[in-house]
Short mmCIF file of N, CA and C in Angstrom, two decimals:
data_model
loop_
_atom_site.label_atom_id
_atom_site.label_comp_id
_atom_site.label_asym_id
_atom_site.label_seq_id
_atom_site.Cartn_x
_atom_site.Cartn_y
_atom_site.Cartn_z
N MET A 16 136.88 -35.32 -39.58
CA MET A 16 136.76 -34.91 -38.35
C MET A 16 137.62 -34.48 -37.43
N ALA A 17 138.09 -33.17 -37.07
CA ALA A 17 139.27 -32.72 -36.84
C ALA A 17 138.82 -33.61 -34.64
N THR A 18 140.40 -33.64 -34.72
CA THR A 18 140.42 -33.95 -32.95
C THR A 18 140.40 -32.82 -31.94
N ARG A 19 140.64 -33.24 -30.96
CA ARG A 19 140.71 -31.68 -30.05
C ARG A 19 141.91 -31.49 -30.23
N LEU A 20 142.91 -32.34 -30.09
CA LEU A 20 144.24 -32.08 -30.62
C LEU A 20 144.71 -30.53 -31.62
N ASP A 21 143.63 -31.12 -32.99
CA ASP A 21 144.09 -30.57 -33.82
C ASP A 21 143.57 -29.21 -33.84
N ARG A 22 142.30 -28.95 -33.36
CA ARG A 22 141.49 -28.00 -32.95
C ARG A 22 142.50 -27.22 -32.30
N LEU A 23 142.61 -27.64 -30.95
CA LEU A 23 143.74 -26.61 -30.15
C LEU A 23 144.90 -26.23 -30.83
N VAL A 24 145.73 -26.80 -31.69
CA VAL A 24 146.55 -26.06 -32.72
C VAL A 24 146.06 -25.25 -33.36
N LEU A 25 145.31 -25.29 -33.65
CA LEU A 25 144.83 -24.70 -34.86
C LEU A 25 144.23 -23.08 -34.27
N LEU A 26 143.76 -23.25 -33.07
CA LEU A 26 143.45 -22.12 -32.36
C LEU A 26 144.82 -21.24 -32.09
N LEU A 27 146.03 -21.94 -31.51
CA LEU A 27 147.32 -21.03 -31.65
C LEU A 27 147.63 -19.97 -32.86
N ASP A 28 147.03 -20.16 -33.84
CA ASP A 28 147.56 -19.97 -34.75
C ASP A 28 145.84 -18.61 -35.00
N THR A 29 144.83 -19.09 -35.13
CA THR A 29 144.04 -18.76 -35.65
C THR A 29 142.71 -18.25 -34.66
N GLY A 30 143.48 -18.14 -33.43
CA GLY A 30 142.16 -17.65 -32.05
C GLY A 30 142.42 -16.17 -32.16
N SER A 31 140.98 -16.08 -31.90
CA SER A 31 140.47 -14.18 -32.27
C SER A 31 141.24 -13.22 -31.14
N THR A 32 141.44 -13.88 -29.54
CA THR A 32 141.73 -12.84 -28.90
C THR A 32 143.10 -13.76 -28.11
N ALA A 33 144.19 -12.89 -27.87
CA ALA A 33 145.34 -13.12 -26.35
C ALA A 33 144.69 -14.70 -25.77
N SER A 34 143.42 -14.12 -25.28
CA SER A 34 142.97 -14.92 -23.84
C SER A 34 142.39 -16.15 -24.77
N VAL A 35 142.02 -15.96 -25.98
CA VAL A 35 141.70 -17.71 -26.57
C VAL A 35 143.11 -18.71 -27.17
N ARG A 36 144.19 -17.84 -27.28
CA ARG A 36 145.40 -18.72 -27.76
C ARG A 36 145.44 -18.84 -26.08
N ARG A 37 145.86 -18.18 -25.09
CA ARG A 37 146.23 -18.71 -24.05
C ARG A 37 145.41 -19.40 -23.38
N THR A 38 144.60 -19.82 -23.47
CA THR A 38 143.58 -20.99 -23.40
C THR A 38 144.00 -22.06 -24.01
N ALA A 39 143.71 -21.85 -25.24
CA ALA A 39 144.32 -22.83 -26.33
C ALA A 39 145.95 -23.50 -25.73
N ALA A 40 146.81 -22.67 -25.27
CA ALA A 40 148.13 -23.06 -24.69
C ALA A 40 148.07 -24.06 -23.63
N GLN A 41 147.00 -23.33 -22.42
CA GLN A 41 146.99 -24.15 -21.25
C GLN A 41 146.57 -25.27 -21.63
N GLN A 42 145.60 -25.54 -22.25
CA GLN A 42 144.87 -26.89 -22.57
C GLN A 42 145.62 -28.14 -23.10
N LEU A 43 146.56 -27.17 -24.09
CA LEU A 43 147.79 -28.46 -24.70
C LEU A 43 148.47 -28.94 -23.42
N GLY A 44 149.09 -28.33 -22.65
CA GLY A 44 149.50 -28.24 -21.46
C GLY A 44 148.76 -29.54 -20.39
N GLU A 45 147.36 -29.58 -20.40
CA GLU A 45 146.91 -30.75 -19.83
C GLU A 45 146.81 -31.64 -20.83
N ILE A 46 146.51 -31.90 -22.26
CA ILE A 46 146.70 -32.66 -22.94
C ILE A 46 148.11 -33.60 -22.78
N GLN A 47 149.22 -32.88 -22.48
CA GLN A 47 150.67 -33.02 -22.22
C GLN A 47 150.41 -34.08 -20.53
N LYS A 48 150.04 -33.31 -19.38
CA LYS A 48 149.64 -34.13 -18.42
C LYS A 48 149.12 -35.54 -18.81
N GLN A 49 147.68 -35.56 -19.53
CA GLN A 49 146.84 -36.52 -19.62
C GLN A 49 147.43 -38.11 -20.43
N HIS A 50 148.26 -37.10 -21.39
CA HIS A 50 148.88 -38.80 -22.24
C HIS A 50 150.35 -38.15 -22.42
N PRO A 51 151.31 -38.56 -21.40
CA PRO A 51 152.30 -38.27 -21.43
C PRO A 51 153.31 -38.96 -22.25
N GLY A 52 152.96 -39.72 -23.43
CA GLY A 52 153.79 -40.65 -23.78
C GLY A 52 153.85 -40.31 -25.27
N GLU A 53 152.79 -39.17 -25.79
CA GLU A 53 152.60 -38.32 -26.81
C GLU A 53 153.63 -37.00 -26.27
N LEU A 54 154.40 -36.51 -25.55
CA LEU A 54 154.99 -35.43 -26.16
C LEU A 54 155.96 -35.11 -27.17
N TYR A 55 156.41 -36.28 -27.99
CA TYR A 55 157.15 -35.85 -29.42
C TYR A 55 156.06 -35.11 -30.16
N ASN A 56 154.60 -35.93 -30.16
CA ASN A 56 153.92 -35.13 -31.36
C ASN A 56 153.56 -34.16 -30.94
N LEU A 57 153.19 -33.95 -29.42
CA LEU A 57 152.78 -32.73 -29.35
C LEU A 57 153.72 -31.39 -29.70
N LEU A 58 154.63 -31.68 -29.53
CA LEU A 58 156.11 -30.86 -29.77
C LEU A 58 155.94 -30.73 -31.24
N SER A 59 155.92 -31.62 -31.48
CA SER A 59 156.31 -31.74 -33.19
C SER A 59 154.89 -30.66 -34.03
N ARG A 60 153.92 -30.46 -33.43
CA ARG A 60 152.89 -29.95 -33.65
C ARG A 60 152.92 -28.30 -33.53
N VAL A 61 153.20 -28.02 -32.29
CA VAL A 61 153.56 -26.64 -31.69
C VAL A 61 154.46 -26.05 -32.21
N VAL A 62 155.74 -26.91 -32.38
CA VAL A 62 157.12 -26.00 -33.25
C VAL A 62 157.01 -25.62 -34.24
N VAL A 63 156.22 -26.23 -35.09
CA VAL A 63 155.76 -25.28 -36.48
C VAL A 63 155.35 -23.99 -36.04
N HIS A 64 154.86 -23.78 -35.31
CA HIS A 64 154.00 -22.13 -35.14
C HIS A 64 155.22 -20.95 -34.62
N LEU A 65 156.22 -21.78 -34.39
CA LEU A 65 157.17 -20.74 -34.10
C LEU A 65 157.96 -19.98 -35.10
N ARG A 66 157.75 -20.81 -35.84
CA ARG A 66 158.02 -20.07 -37.60
C ARG A 66 157.20 -19.33 -37.86
N SER A 67 155.78 -18.84 -37.32
CA SER A 67 155.35 -17.82 -38.10
C SER A 67 155.27 -16.56 -38.34
N LYS A 68 155.09 -16.11 -39.24
CA LYS A 68 155.02 -14.76 -39.37
C LYS A 68 154.49 -13.32 -38.47
N ALA A 69 153.42 -13.91 -38.05
CA ALA A 69 152.48 -13.49 -36.84
C ALA A 69 152.83 -13.55 -35.59
N TRP A 70 153.00 -12.43 -34.89
CA TRP A 70 153.48 -12.33 -33.66
C TRP A 70 152.96 -13.36 -32.38
N ASP A 71 151.83 -12.96 -32.28
CA ASP A 71 150.57 -13.65 -31.83
C ASP A 71 150.45 -14.80 -31.96
N THR A 72 150.48 -15.44 -32.89
CA THR A 72 151.08 -17.02 -33.00
C THR A 72 152.16 -17.71 -32.05
N ARG A 73 153.39 -16.94 -32.77
CA ARG A 73 154.48 -17.00 -32.21
C ARG A 73 154.40 -17.36 -30.38
N TRP A 74 153.94 -15.74 -29.62
CA TRP A 74 153.25 -15.98 -28.83
C TRP A 74 152.69 -17.15 -27.74
N ALA A 75 151.94 -17.75 -28.79
CA ALA A 75 151.25 -18.43 -28.39
C ALA A 75 151.58 -19.81 -28.53
N ALA A 76 152.81 -19.82 -29.04
CA ALA A 76 153.13 -21.64 -29.23
C ALA A 76 154.35 -21.63 -28.60
N GLY A 77 155.09 -20.54 -28.18
CA GLY A 77 155.76 -20.40 -27.02
C GLY A 77 154.99 -20.91 -25.43
N LEU A 78 154.31 -19.86 -25.28
CA LEU A 78 153.43 -20.18 -24.33
C LEU A 78 152.75 -21.77 -24.25
N ALA A 79 152.59 -22.20 -25.07
CA ALA A 79 152.28 -23.81 -25.33
C ALA A 79 153.30 -24.45 -25.18
N LEU A 80 154.39 -23.65 -25.44
CA LEU A 80 155.71 -24.66 -24.71
C LEU A 80 156.35 -24.69 -23.91
N GLU A 81 155.82 -23.85 -23.03
CA GLU A 81 156.45 -23.51 -21.30
C GLU A 81 155.64 -24.36 -20.74
N GLU A 82 153.62 -24.94 -21.58
CA GLU A 82 152.68 -25.52 -20.74
C GLU A 82 152.89 -26.93 -20.50
N ILE A 83 153.20 -27.26 -21.98
CA ILE A 83 153.62 -28.47 -21.74
C ILE A 83 154.44 -28.86 -21.24
N ALA A 84 155.88 -27.91 -21.37
CA ALA A 84 157.10 -28.51 -20.61
C ALA A 84 157.03 -28.13 -18.92
N ALA A 85 156.13 -27.86 -18.58
CA ALA A 85 155.86 -27.58 -17.01
C ALA A 85 155.28 -28.85 -16.42
N ASN A 86 154.68 -29.76 -17.84
CA ASN A 86 153.25 -31.41 -16.74
C ASN A 86 154.66 -32.41 -17.85
N VAL A 87 155.61 -31.55 -18.30
CA VAL A 87 156.67 -32.98 -18.22
C VAL A 87 157.01 -33.64 -16.88
N GLU A 88 157.13 -35.21 -16.75
CA GLU A 88 157.98 -35.41 -15.59
C GLU A 88 159.34 -35.35 -15.45
N SER A 89 160.04 -34.60 -14.80
CA SER A 89 160.93 -34.99 -14.73
C SER A 89 161.98 -36.71 -14.38
N TRP A 90 162.80 -36.64 -15.41
CA TRP A 90 163.85 -37.60 -15.81
C TRP A 90 164.58 -37.81 -14.45
N ASN A 91 164.82 -39.18 -13.63
CA ASN A 91 165.79 -39.23 -13.07
C ASN A 91 166.31 -40.57 -13.47
N PRO A 92 167.70 -40.63 -13.94
CA PRO A 92 168.38 -42.02 -14.49
C PRO A 92 168.64 -42.93 -13.60
N ILE A 93 168.81 -42.64 -11.83
CA ILE A 93 169.45 -43.16 -11.35
C ILE A 93 168.10 -44.37 -10.88
N ASP A 94 166.34 -44.00 -11.57
CA ASP A 94 165.41 -44.88 -11.18
C ASP A 94 165.62 -46.09 -12.54
N GLU A 95 166.20 -45.29 -13.50
CA GLU A 95 166.18 -46.19 -14.69
C GLU A 95 167.27 -47.32 -13.77
N PRO A 96 166.02 -48.73 -14.04
CA PRO A 96 167.39 -49.95 -14.23
C PRO A 96 168.30 -50.11 -14.59
N SER A 97 169.31 -50.80 -14.49
CA SER A 97 170.98 -50.64 -14.83
C SER A 97 170.56 -52.06 -15.84
N ILE A 98 170.98 -51.91 -16.94
CA ILE A 98 171.23 -53.32 -17.49
C ILE A 98 172.75 -53.96 -17.71
N LYS A 99 173.20 -54.65 -17.76
CA LYS A 99 174.81 -54.86 -17.85
C LYS A 99 174.42 -56.18 -17.94
N GLN A 100 175.45 -55.54 -19.38
CA GLN A 100 175.92 -56.73 -20.03
C GLN A 100 176.64 -57.40 -20.15
N GLU A 101 176.97 -58.72 -20.74
CA GLU A 101 177.90 -59.75 -20.47
C GLU A 101 179.34 -59.32 -20.56
N GLY A 102 179.67 -59.45 -19.17
CA GLY A 102 181.77 -59.57 -19.07
C GLY A 102 181.61 -58.20 -18.09
N GLU A 103 180.59 -57.77 -17.34
CA GLU A 103 180.59 -56.58 -16.85
C GLU A 103 180.44 -56.81 -15.41
N SER A 104 181.49 -56.13 -14.50
CA SER A 104 180.69 -56.35 -13.45
C SER A 104 179.87 -55.58 -12.39
N ASN A 105 179.96 -55.40 -11.38
CA ASN A 105 178.54 -54.57 -10.80
C ASN A 105 179.12 -52.74 -10.78
N ASP A 106 180.29 -52.77 -11.10
CA ASP A 106 180.49 -51.29 -11.22
C ASP A 106 180.86 -50.98 -12.21
N GLY A 107 180.34 -51.78 -13.56
CA GLY A 107 180.16 -51.18 -14.68
C GLY A 107 181.56 -51.14 -15.91
N LEU A 108 182.98 -52.07 -14.91
CA LEU A 108 184.13 -52.32 -15.40
C LEU A 108 184.17 -53.31 -16.56
N LYS A 109 184.96 -53.42 -17.12
CA LYS A 109 184.80 -55.22 -17.60
C LYS A 109 185.60 -55.60 -16.87
N GLU A 110 185.53 -57.27 -16.75
CA GLU A 110 185.92 -58.19 -16.21
C GLU A 110 187.17 -58.84 -17.16
N ASP A 111 188.42 -58.65 -16.44
CA ASP A 111 189.36 -59.28 -17.51
C ASP A 111 189.43 -60.88 -17.75
N GLU A 112 189.35 -61.56 -18.39
CA GLU A 112 188.81 -63.17 -19.12
C GLU A 112 189.82 -63.74 -18.33
N ASP A 113 191.14 -63.41 -18.18
CA ASP A 113 192.26 -64.84 -17.88
C ASP A 113 192.17 -64.63 -16.18
N THR A 114 191.27 -63.99 -15.43
CA THR A 114 191.21 -64.04 -14.04
C THR A 114 190.39 -65.37 -13.69
#
C-alpha cells in the first residue's frame, strides 16, 4: 500500500489539473513542517521530477520545492553548542604546550 507521501509525489506527475498538482505541492510542504527530520528524503523524491519531459510535472516539482523550502527552519550557527577540542582555548586557538 502506498503512503501519503508516495501518493502526493505521484500526483506531481499524474495530477489531472494544475490545481491538483498545486495542492499536492502544498501538502508536501506541510509534510516538511510536520516532519523536519525527513528533509533529504522528501527532496530526493521531488527532485527526480525536475527532469521530467512534461512541463506540468517540472512546474509542480518546482512549486513543491518552494513549499518545502518555505517550511524548513532557518539554521543559526550561533545556536549550535561549541565543541572544544583538546588543546584549544576559549577563542578557538591552539594553546602552546610549552606555556
